[in-house]
Coordinates of C-alpha atoms and ligand atoms in Angstrom, one line a residue:
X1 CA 86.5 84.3 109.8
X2 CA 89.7 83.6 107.9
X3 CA 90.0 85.6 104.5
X4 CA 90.9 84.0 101.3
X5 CA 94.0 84.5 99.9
X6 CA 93.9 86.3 96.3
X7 CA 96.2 84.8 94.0
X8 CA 97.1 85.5 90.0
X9 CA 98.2 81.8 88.8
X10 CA 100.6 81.2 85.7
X11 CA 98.9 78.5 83.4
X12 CA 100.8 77.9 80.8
X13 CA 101.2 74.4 79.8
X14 CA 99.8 73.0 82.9
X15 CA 96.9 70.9 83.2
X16 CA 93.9 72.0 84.1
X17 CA 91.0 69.6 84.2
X18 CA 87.5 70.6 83.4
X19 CA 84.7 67.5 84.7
X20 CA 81.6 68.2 82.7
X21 CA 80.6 69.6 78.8
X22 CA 77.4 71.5 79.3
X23 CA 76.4 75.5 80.0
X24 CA 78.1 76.0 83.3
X25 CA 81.4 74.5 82.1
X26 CA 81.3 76.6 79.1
X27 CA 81.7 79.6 80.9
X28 CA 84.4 78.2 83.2
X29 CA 86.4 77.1 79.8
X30 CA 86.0 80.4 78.5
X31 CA 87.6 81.3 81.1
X32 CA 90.5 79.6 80.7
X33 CA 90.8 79.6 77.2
X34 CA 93.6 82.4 76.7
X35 CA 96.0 81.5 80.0
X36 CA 97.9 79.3 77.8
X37 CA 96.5 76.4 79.9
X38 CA 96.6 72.7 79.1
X39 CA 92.7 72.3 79.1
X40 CA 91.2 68.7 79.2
X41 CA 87.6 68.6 79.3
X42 CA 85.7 65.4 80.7
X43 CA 82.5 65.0 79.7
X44 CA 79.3 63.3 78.6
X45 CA 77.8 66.0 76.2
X46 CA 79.4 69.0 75.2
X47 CA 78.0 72.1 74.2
X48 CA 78.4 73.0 70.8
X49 CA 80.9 75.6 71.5
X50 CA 82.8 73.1 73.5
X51 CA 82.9 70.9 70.9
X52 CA 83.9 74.0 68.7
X53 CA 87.2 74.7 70.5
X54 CA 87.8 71.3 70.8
X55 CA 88.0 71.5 66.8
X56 CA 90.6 74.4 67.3
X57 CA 92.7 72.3 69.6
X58 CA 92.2 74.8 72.1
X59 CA 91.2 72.3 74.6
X60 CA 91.3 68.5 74.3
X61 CA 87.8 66.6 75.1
X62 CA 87.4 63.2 76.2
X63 CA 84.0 63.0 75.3
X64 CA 81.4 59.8 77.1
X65 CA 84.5 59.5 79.4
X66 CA 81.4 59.9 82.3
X67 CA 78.6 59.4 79.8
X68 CA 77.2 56.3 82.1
X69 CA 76.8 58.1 85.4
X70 CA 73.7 60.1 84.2
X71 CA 71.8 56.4 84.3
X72 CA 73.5 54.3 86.7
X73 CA 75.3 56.9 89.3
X74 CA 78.6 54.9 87.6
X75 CA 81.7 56.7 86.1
X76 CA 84.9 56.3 85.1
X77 CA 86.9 56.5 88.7
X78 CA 90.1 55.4 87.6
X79 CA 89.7 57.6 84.7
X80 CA 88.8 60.5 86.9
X81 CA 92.0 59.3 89.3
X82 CA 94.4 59.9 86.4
X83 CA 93.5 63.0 85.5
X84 CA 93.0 64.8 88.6
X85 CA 96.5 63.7 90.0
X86 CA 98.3 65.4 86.4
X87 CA 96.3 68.1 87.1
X88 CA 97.1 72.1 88.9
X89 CA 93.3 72.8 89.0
X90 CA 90.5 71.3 88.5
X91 CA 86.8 72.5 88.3
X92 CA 84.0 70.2 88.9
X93 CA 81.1 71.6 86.8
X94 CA 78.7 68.6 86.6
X95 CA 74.9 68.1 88.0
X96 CA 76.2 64.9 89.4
X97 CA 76.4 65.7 93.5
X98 CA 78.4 62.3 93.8
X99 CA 80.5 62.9 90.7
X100 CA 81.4 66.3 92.2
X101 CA 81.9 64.9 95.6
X102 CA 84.7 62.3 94.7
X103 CA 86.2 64.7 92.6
X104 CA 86.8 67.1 95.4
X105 CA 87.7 64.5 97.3
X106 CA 90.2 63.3 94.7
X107 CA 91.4 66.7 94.7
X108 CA 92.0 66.8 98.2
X109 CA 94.0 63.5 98.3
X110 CA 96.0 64.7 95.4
X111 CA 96.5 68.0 96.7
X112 CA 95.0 69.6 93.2
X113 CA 93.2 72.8 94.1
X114 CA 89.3 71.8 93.2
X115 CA 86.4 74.1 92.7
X116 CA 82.7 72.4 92.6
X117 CA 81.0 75.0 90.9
X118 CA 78.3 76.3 93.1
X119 CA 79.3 74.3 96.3
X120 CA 81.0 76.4 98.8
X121 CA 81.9 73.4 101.3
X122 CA 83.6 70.9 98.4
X123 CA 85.4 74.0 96.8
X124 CA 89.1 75.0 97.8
X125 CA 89.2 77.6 95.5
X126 CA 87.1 80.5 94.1
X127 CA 87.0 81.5 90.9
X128 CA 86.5 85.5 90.8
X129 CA 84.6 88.0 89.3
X130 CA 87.3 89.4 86.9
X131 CA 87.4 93.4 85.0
X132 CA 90.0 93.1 82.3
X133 CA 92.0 95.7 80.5
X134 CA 94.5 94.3 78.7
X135 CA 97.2 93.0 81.0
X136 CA 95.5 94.3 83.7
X137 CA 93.2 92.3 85.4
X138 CA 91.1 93.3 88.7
X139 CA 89.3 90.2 90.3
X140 CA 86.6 90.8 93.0
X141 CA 85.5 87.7 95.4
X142 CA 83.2 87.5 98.1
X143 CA 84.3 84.5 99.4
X144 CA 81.4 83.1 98.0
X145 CA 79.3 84.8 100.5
X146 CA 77.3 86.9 98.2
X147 CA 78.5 86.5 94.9
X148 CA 76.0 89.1 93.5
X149 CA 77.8 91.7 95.3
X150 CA 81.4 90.6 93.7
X151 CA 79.7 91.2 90.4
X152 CA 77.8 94.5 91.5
X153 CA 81.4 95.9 92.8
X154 CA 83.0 94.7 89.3
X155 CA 80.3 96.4 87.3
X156 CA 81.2 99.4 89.3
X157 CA 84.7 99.2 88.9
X158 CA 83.7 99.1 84.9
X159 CA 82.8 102.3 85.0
X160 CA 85.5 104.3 86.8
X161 CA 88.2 102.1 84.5
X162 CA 87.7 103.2 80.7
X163 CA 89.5 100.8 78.2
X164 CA 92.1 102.9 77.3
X165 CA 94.0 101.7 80.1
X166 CA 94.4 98.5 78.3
X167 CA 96.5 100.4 75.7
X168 CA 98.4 102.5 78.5
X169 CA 99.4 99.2 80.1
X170 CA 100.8 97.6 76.9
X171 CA 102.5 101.0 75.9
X172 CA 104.0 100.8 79.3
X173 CA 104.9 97.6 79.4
X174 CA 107.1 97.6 75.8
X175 CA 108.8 100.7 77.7
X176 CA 109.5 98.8 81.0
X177 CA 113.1 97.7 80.7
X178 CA 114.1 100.9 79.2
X179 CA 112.1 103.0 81.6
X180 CA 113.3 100.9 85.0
X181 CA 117.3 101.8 83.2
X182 CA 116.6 105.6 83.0
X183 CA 115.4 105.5 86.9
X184 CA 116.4 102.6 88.7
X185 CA 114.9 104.4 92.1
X186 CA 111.6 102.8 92.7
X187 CA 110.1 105.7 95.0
X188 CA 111.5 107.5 91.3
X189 CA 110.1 105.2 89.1
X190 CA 107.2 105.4 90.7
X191 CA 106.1 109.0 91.1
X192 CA 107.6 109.5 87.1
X193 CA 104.5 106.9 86.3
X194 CA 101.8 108.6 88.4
X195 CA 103.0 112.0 86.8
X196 CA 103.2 110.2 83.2
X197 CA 99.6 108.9 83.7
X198 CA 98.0 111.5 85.6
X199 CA 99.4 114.2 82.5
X200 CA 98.8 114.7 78.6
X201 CA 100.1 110.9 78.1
X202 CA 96.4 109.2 79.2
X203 CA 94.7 111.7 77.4
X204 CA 96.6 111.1 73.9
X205 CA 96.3 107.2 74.6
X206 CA 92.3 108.3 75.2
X207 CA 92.3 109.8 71.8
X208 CA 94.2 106.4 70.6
X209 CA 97.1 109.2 69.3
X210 CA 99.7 106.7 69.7
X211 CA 102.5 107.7 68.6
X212 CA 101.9 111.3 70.5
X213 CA 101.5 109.7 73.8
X214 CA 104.9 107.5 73.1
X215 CA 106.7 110.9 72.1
X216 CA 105.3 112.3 75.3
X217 CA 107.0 109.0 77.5
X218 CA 109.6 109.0 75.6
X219 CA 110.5 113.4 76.3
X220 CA 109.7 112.9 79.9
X221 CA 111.9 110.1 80.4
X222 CA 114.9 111.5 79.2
X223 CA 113.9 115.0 81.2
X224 CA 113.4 112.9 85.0
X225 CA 116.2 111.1 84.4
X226 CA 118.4 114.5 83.9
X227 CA 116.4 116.1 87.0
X228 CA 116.8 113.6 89.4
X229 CA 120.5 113.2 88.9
X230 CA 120.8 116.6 89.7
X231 CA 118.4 116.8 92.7
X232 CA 119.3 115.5 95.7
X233 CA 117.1 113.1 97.3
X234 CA 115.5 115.2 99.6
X235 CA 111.6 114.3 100.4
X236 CA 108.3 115.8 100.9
X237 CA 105.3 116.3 103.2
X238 CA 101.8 116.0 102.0
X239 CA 99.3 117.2 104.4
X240 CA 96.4 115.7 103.9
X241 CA 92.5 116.0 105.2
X242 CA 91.1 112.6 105.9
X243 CA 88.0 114.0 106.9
X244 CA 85.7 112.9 109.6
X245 CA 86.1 108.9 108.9
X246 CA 83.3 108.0 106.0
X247 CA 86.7 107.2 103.7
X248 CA 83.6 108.3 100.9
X249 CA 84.3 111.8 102.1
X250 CA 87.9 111.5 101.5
X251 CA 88.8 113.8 98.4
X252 CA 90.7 112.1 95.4
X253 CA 93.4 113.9 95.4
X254 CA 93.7 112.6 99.2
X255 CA 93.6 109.0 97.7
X256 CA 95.8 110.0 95.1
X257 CA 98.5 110.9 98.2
X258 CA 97.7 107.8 100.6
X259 CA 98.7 105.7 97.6
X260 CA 101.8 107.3 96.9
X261 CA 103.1 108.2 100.1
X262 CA 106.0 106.1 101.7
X263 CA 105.6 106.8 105.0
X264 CA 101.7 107.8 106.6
X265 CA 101.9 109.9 110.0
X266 CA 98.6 109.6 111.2
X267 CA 96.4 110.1 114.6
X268 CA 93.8 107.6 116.2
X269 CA 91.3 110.5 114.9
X270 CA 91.6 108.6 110.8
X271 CA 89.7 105.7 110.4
X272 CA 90.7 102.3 110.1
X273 CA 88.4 102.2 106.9
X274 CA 90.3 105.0 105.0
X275 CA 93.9 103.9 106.4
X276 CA 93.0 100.7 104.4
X277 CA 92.9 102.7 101.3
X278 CA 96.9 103.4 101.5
X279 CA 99.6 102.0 99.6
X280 CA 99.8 98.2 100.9
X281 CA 103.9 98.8 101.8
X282 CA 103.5 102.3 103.2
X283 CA 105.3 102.7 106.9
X284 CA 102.5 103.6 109.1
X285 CA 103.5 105.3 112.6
X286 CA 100.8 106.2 115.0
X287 CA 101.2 109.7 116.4
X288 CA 98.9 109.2 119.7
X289 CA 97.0 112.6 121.0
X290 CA 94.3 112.7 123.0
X291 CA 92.9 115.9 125.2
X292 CA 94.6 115.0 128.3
X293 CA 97.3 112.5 128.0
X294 CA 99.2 113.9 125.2
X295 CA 101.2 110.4 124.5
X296 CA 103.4 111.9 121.4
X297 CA 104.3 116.1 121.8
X298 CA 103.6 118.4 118.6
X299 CA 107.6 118.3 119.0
X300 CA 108.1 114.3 118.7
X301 CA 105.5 114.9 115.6
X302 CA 107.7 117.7 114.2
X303 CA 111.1 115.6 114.6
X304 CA 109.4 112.9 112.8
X305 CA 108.2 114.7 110.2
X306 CA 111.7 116.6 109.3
X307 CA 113.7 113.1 109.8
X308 CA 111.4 111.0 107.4
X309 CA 111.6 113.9 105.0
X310 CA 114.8 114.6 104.8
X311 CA 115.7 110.9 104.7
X312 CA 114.3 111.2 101.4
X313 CA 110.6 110.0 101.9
X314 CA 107.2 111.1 100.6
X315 CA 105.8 111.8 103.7
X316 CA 101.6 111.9 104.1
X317 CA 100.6 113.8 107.7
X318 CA 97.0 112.6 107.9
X319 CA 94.9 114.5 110.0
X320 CA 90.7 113.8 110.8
X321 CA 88.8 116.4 109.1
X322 CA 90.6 119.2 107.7
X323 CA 94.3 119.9 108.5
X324 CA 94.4 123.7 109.2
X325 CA 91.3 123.4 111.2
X326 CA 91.9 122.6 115.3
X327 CA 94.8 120.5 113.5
X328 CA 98.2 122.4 113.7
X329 CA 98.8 122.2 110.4
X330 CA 100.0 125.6 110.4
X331 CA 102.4 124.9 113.0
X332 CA 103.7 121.9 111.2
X333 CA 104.0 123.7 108.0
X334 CA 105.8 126.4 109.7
X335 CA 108.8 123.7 111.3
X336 CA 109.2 121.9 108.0
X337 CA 109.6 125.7 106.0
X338 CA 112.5 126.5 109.0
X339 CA 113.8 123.0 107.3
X340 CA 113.4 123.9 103.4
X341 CA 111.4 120.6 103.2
X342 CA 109.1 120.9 100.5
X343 CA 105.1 121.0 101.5
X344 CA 101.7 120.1 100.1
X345 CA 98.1 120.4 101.7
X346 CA 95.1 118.5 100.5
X347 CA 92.4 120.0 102.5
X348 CA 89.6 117.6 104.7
X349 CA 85.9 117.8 105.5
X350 CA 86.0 118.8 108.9
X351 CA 83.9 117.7 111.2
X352 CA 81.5 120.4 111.6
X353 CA 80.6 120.2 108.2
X354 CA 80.4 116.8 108.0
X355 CA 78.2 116.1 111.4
X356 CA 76.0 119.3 109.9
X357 CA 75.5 117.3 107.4
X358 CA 75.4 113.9 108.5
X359 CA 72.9 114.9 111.3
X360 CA 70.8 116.8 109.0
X361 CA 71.5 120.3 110.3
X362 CA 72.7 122.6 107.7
X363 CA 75.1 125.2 109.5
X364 CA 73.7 128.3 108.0
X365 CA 70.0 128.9 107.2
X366 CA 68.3 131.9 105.7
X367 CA 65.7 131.8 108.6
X368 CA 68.0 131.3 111.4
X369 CA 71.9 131.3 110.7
X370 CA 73.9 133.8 108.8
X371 CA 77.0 132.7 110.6
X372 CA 78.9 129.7 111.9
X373 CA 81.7 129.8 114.4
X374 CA 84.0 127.1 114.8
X375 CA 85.4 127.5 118.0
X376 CA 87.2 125.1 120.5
X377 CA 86.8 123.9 123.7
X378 CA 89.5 121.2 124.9
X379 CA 90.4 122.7 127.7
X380 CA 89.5 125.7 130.7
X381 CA 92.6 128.0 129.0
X382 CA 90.7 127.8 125.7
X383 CA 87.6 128.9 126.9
X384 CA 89.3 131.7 128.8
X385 CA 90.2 133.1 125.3
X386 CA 87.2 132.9 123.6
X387 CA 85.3 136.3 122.8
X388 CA 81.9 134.7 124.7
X389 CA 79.5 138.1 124.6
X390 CA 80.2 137.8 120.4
X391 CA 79.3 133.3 120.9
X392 CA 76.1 134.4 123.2
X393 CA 74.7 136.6 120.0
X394 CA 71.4 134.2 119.0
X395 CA 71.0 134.3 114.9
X396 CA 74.7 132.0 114.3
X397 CA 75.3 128.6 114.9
X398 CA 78.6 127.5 116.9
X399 CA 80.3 124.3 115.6
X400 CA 82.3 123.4 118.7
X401 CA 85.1 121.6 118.6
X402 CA 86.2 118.9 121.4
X403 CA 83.9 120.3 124.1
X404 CA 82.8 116.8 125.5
X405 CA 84.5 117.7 128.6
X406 CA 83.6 121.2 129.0
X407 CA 79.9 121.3 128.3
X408 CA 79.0 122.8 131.8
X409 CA 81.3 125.2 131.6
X410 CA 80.3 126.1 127.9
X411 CA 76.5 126.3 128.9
X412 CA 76.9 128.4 131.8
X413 CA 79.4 131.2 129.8
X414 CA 77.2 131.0 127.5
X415 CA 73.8 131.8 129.6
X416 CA 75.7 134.1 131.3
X417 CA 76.5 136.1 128.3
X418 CA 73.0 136.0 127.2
X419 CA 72.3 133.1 125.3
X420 CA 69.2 131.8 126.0
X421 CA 69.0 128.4 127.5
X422 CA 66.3 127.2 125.3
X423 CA 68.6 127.3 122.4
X424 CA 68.7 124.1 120.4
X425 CA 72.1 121.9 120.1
X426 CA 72.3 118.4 118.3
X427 CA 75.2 116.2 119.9
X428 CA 77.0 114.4 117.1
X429 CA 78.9 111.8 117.9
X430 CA 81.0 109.6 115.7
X431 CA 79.8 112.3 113.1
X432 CA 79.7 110.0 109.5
X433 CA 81.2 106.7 110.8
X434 CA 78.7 103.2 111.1
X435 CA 78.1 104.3 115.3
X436 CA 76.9 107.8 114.6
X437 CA 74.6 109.1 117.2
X438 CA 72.8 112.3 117.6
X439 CA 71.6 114.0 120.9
X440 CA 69.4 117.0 120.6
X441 CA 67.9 119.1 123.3
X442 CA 68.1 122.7 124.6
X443 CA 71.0 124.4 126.2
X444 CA 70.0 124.4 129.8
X445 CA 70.4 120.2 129.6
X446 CA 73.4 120.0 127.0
X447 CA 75.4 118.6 130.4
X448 CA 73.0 116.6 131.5
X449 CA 72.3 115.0 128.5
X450 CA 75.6 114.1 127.3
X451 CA 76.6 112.4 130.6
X452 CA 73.3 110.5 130.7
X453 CA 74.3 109.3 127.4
X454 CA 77.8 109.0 127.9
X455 CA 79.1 111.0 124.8
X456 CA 82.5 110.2 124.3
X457 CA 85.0 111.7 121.6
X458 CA 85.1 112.6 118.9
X459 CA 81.9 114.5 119.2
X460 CA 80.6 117.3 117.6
X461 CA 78.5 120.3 119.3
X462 CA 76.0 122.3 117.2
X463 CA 74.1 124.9 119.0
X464 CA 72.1 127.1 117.2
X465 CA 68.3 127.1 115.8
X466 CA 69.4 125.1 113.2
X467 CA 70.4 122.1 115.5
X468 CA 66.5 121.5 115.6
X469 CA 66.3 120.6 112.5
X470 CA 67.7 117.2 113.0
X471 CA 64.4 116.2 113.8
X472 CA 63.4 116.5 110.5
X473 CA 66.5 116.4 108.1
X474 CA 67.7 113.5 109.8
X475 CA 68.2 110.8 107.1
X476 CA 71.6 109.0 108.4
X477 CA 71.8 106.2 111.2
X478 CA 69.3 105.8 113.7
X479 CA 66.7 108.7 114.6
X480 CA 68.2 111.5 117.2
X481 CA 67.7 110.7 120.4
X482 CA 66.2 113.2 122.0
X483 CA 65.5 115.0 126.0
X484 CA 61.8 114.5 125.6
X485 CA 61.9 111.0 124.7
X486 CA 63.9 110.5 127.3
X487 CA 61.4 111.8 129.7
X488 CA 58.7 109.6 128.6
X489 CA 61.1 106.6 128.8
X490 CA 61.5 107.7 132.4
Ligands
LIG1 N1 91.0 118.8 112.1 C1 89.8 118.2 112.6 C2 89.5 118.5 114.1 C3 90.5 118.0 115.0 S1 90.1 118.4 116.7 C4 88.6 118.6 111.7 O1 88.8 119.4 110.9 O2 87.6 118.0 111.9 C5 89.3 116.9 117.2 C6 87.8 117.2 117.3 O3 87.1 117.2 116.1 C7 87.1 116.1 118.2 O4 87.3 116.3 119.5 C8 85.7 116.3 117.7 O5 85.1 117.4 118.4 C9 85.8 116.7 116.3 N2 85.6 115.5 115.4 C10 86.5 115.0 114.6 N3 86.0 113.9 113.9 C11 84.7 113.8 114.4 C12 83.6 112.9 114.1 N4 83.8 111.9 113.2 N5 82.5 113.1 114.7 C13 82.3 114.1 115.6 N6 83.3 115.0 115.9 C14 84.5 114.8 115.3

């Protein structure tokens, strides 16, 4: 389905025609009432507060102009003809269907954008759900889909915005010429105003201590402008934990770093969902690696990272999960420090927490786990260095990290060493993300399981007494699937 296009429109002194007087128009007039718009109003009746601001000469009413068509289905079509083709907008907000439909269709001739209030298929533009704070203005749509939603998700957005930032954006804005002078960089200017806002300045504009918080701009603009000069232009790297793929498990100071960053190095393992939350006009390059085929080498990934840097960039390295676990962060940290580039980390929830808990099975349990492992398993050399008689030990649970190829192997090291094969596992694929699935069983048919089931990465092994739990803690996605269910299937 094709998406709207959002759009903020410039008003002033242009036309925009308003076809009907009563409660529904009201509230489309009120919105319009302070974009400096040319507002002529059509109508039969008018409200009273209709008639109210046509008294201010905030809008002009041609009153009975369509009084007729209420009895005899007859109004003013010439009338109507005239004023939609002067017109930018227009909003049919009548209870006349026929009166709405030749207005649209007037509209459509004319080229004037036209919404029929409360008729999707006549409308050619949507009027949003708008959260206002001054100059700032967030407006939510639904493409008309589900319009409650629009105003649930504005409501929401009410809460996380307190009115303060009204005042920061007017402050701001007197201090705009001045402050795009002192740093004429925009990467500059633009990590001086998330410092500015994320600092003492918001909280004296909180406490309305105005002339405080201007003191504050005022200080720290002449100190960046001195420190930049005199630093070169060297970048940084942020590395950054996207965690498992739910972009709700992010952290904020992840999503602070997404939307500053100017270039994003990711891998496939970060979802779509939470790349969406990054800055609109960040470079995105897709650094490819899969057990197997390794399509970009830890080395292209280091070059990348040292040329965007040094070129000056604010570099995000987004890793699934958490970046110092199974990530080689460390090793990336370690190249950049041989380069005196600068380095951040913003750790992740990895996956093992977050398939523990999205599968219901908490990773330690007074009863039955007093220790987790996180071990790996992506290929036979791995598993050659794992310490397996301290894995086969029964009261810990083992979070394993890409073992979907190697669960054979890992089940019969694991027996071997003396783990018993009745030993619960839950099978988490997908761990957090809308096609999470769960497998639970014993040990002895981990393998069998997961090819009859045809786990594929990224998936998350458990093993431990606490995997059984999933039976019961289960409370995300559909219900685990499970060996015994399976057998009564059969
Ligand atoms: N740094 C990451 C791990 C990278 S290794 C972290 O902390 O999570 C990649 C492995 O992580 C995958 O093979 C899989 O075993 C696991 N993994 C990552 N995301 C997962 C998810 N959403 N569900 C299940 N397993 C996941």
């Amino acid at each position: 389905m094709e998406r709207l296009y959002p759009l903020f429109a410039d008003l002033r002194n242009r036309r925009v025609v308003v076809i009907g007087g009563g409660l529904v128009a009201e509230r489309k007039i009120a919105a319009l009432l302070d974009t400096g718009a040319d507002i002529r109003v059509l109508a039969g009746q008018a409200t009273p507060m209709v008639q109210q601001w046509a008294d201010q000469r905030a809008l002009a009413l041609r009153q009975n102009s369509l009084q007729l068509s209420r009895f005899s289905g007859w109004f003013n079509r010439s009338l109507l003809r005239r004023e939609i083709k002067s017109a930018w907008l227009v909003i049919a907000a009548t209870d006349d269907k026929e009166l709405n439909r030749y207005a649209a269709a007037l509209g459509r001739r004319y080229q004037v954008f036209t919404n029929v209030v409360d008729d999707l298929e006549l409308t050619q533009f949507q009027v949003p759900a708008v959260l206002q704070r001054g100059p700032l203005q967030a407006a939510v749509s639904s493409a008309g889909a589900a319009p409650v939603l629009a105003r649930r998700m504005r409501a929401r957005l009410e809460t996380v915005l307190d009115e303060s930032m009204a005042d920061s954006a007017e402050m701001l804005n007197q201090w705009r010429e001045r402050i795009k002078q002192a740093l004429p960089d925009v990467g500059q200017r633009r990590q001086w105003y998330d410092n500015l806002l994320d600092g003492e300045f918001s909280e004296r504009i909180k406490a309305r201590r105005y002339s405080q918080a201007e003191r504050l701009l005022s200080r720290s603009l002449a100190e960046s402008g001195k420190q930049l000069l005199a630093q070169p232009a060297i970048g940084k790297v942020i590395l950054v934990g996207a965690g498992p793929g739910d972009p709700g498990l992010l952290t904020i100071q992840a999503l602070r770093e997404l939307q500053q960053a100017d270039v994003i190095v990711h891998d496939r393992l970060v979802s779509d969902q939470v790349l969406e939350l990054a800055r609109r006009d960040a470079q995105r390059i897709l650094v490819a690696k899969r057990a197997g085929h390794h399509e970009t080498t830890q080395q292209q990934i280091h070059q990348i990272l040292v040329r965007e840097a040094l070129a000056g960039k604010r570099v995000v390295r987004l890793k699934g999960g958490d970046p110092f676990v199974f990530g080689r962060g460390g090793e990336e940290l370690q190249e950049l420090q041989q380069h005196g580039i600068e380095f951040a980390v913003v750790p992740g929830i990895s996956a093992a927490m977050a398939c523990g808990a999205y599968a219901g099975v908490p990773l330690t349990h007074r009863d039955y786990a007093q220790s987790v492992r996180l071990v790996t398993a992506h290929c036979q050399d791995s598993m050659d260095r794992l310490d397996w008689p301290a894995l086969a030990e029964d009261s810990q649970t083992l979070a394993v990290y890409m073992g979907v190829g190697q669960l054979d192997l890992l089940r019969e090291r694991l027996v071997a060493h003396g783990r018993s094969p009745v030993t619960p596992f839950a099978l988490v694929e997908n761990g957090s993300r809308s096609n999470q699935r769960v497998i639970t069983g014993s040990l002895d048919e981990l393998p069998q399981l997961a090819r009859m089931h045809q786990v594929k990465s990224p998936a998350m092994l458990l093993l431990g007494k606490v995997a059984a739990l999933a039976q019961t803690l289960h409370w995300y996605g559909e219900q685990p699937i499970t060996g015994e269910t399976l057998a009564d299937v059969a």
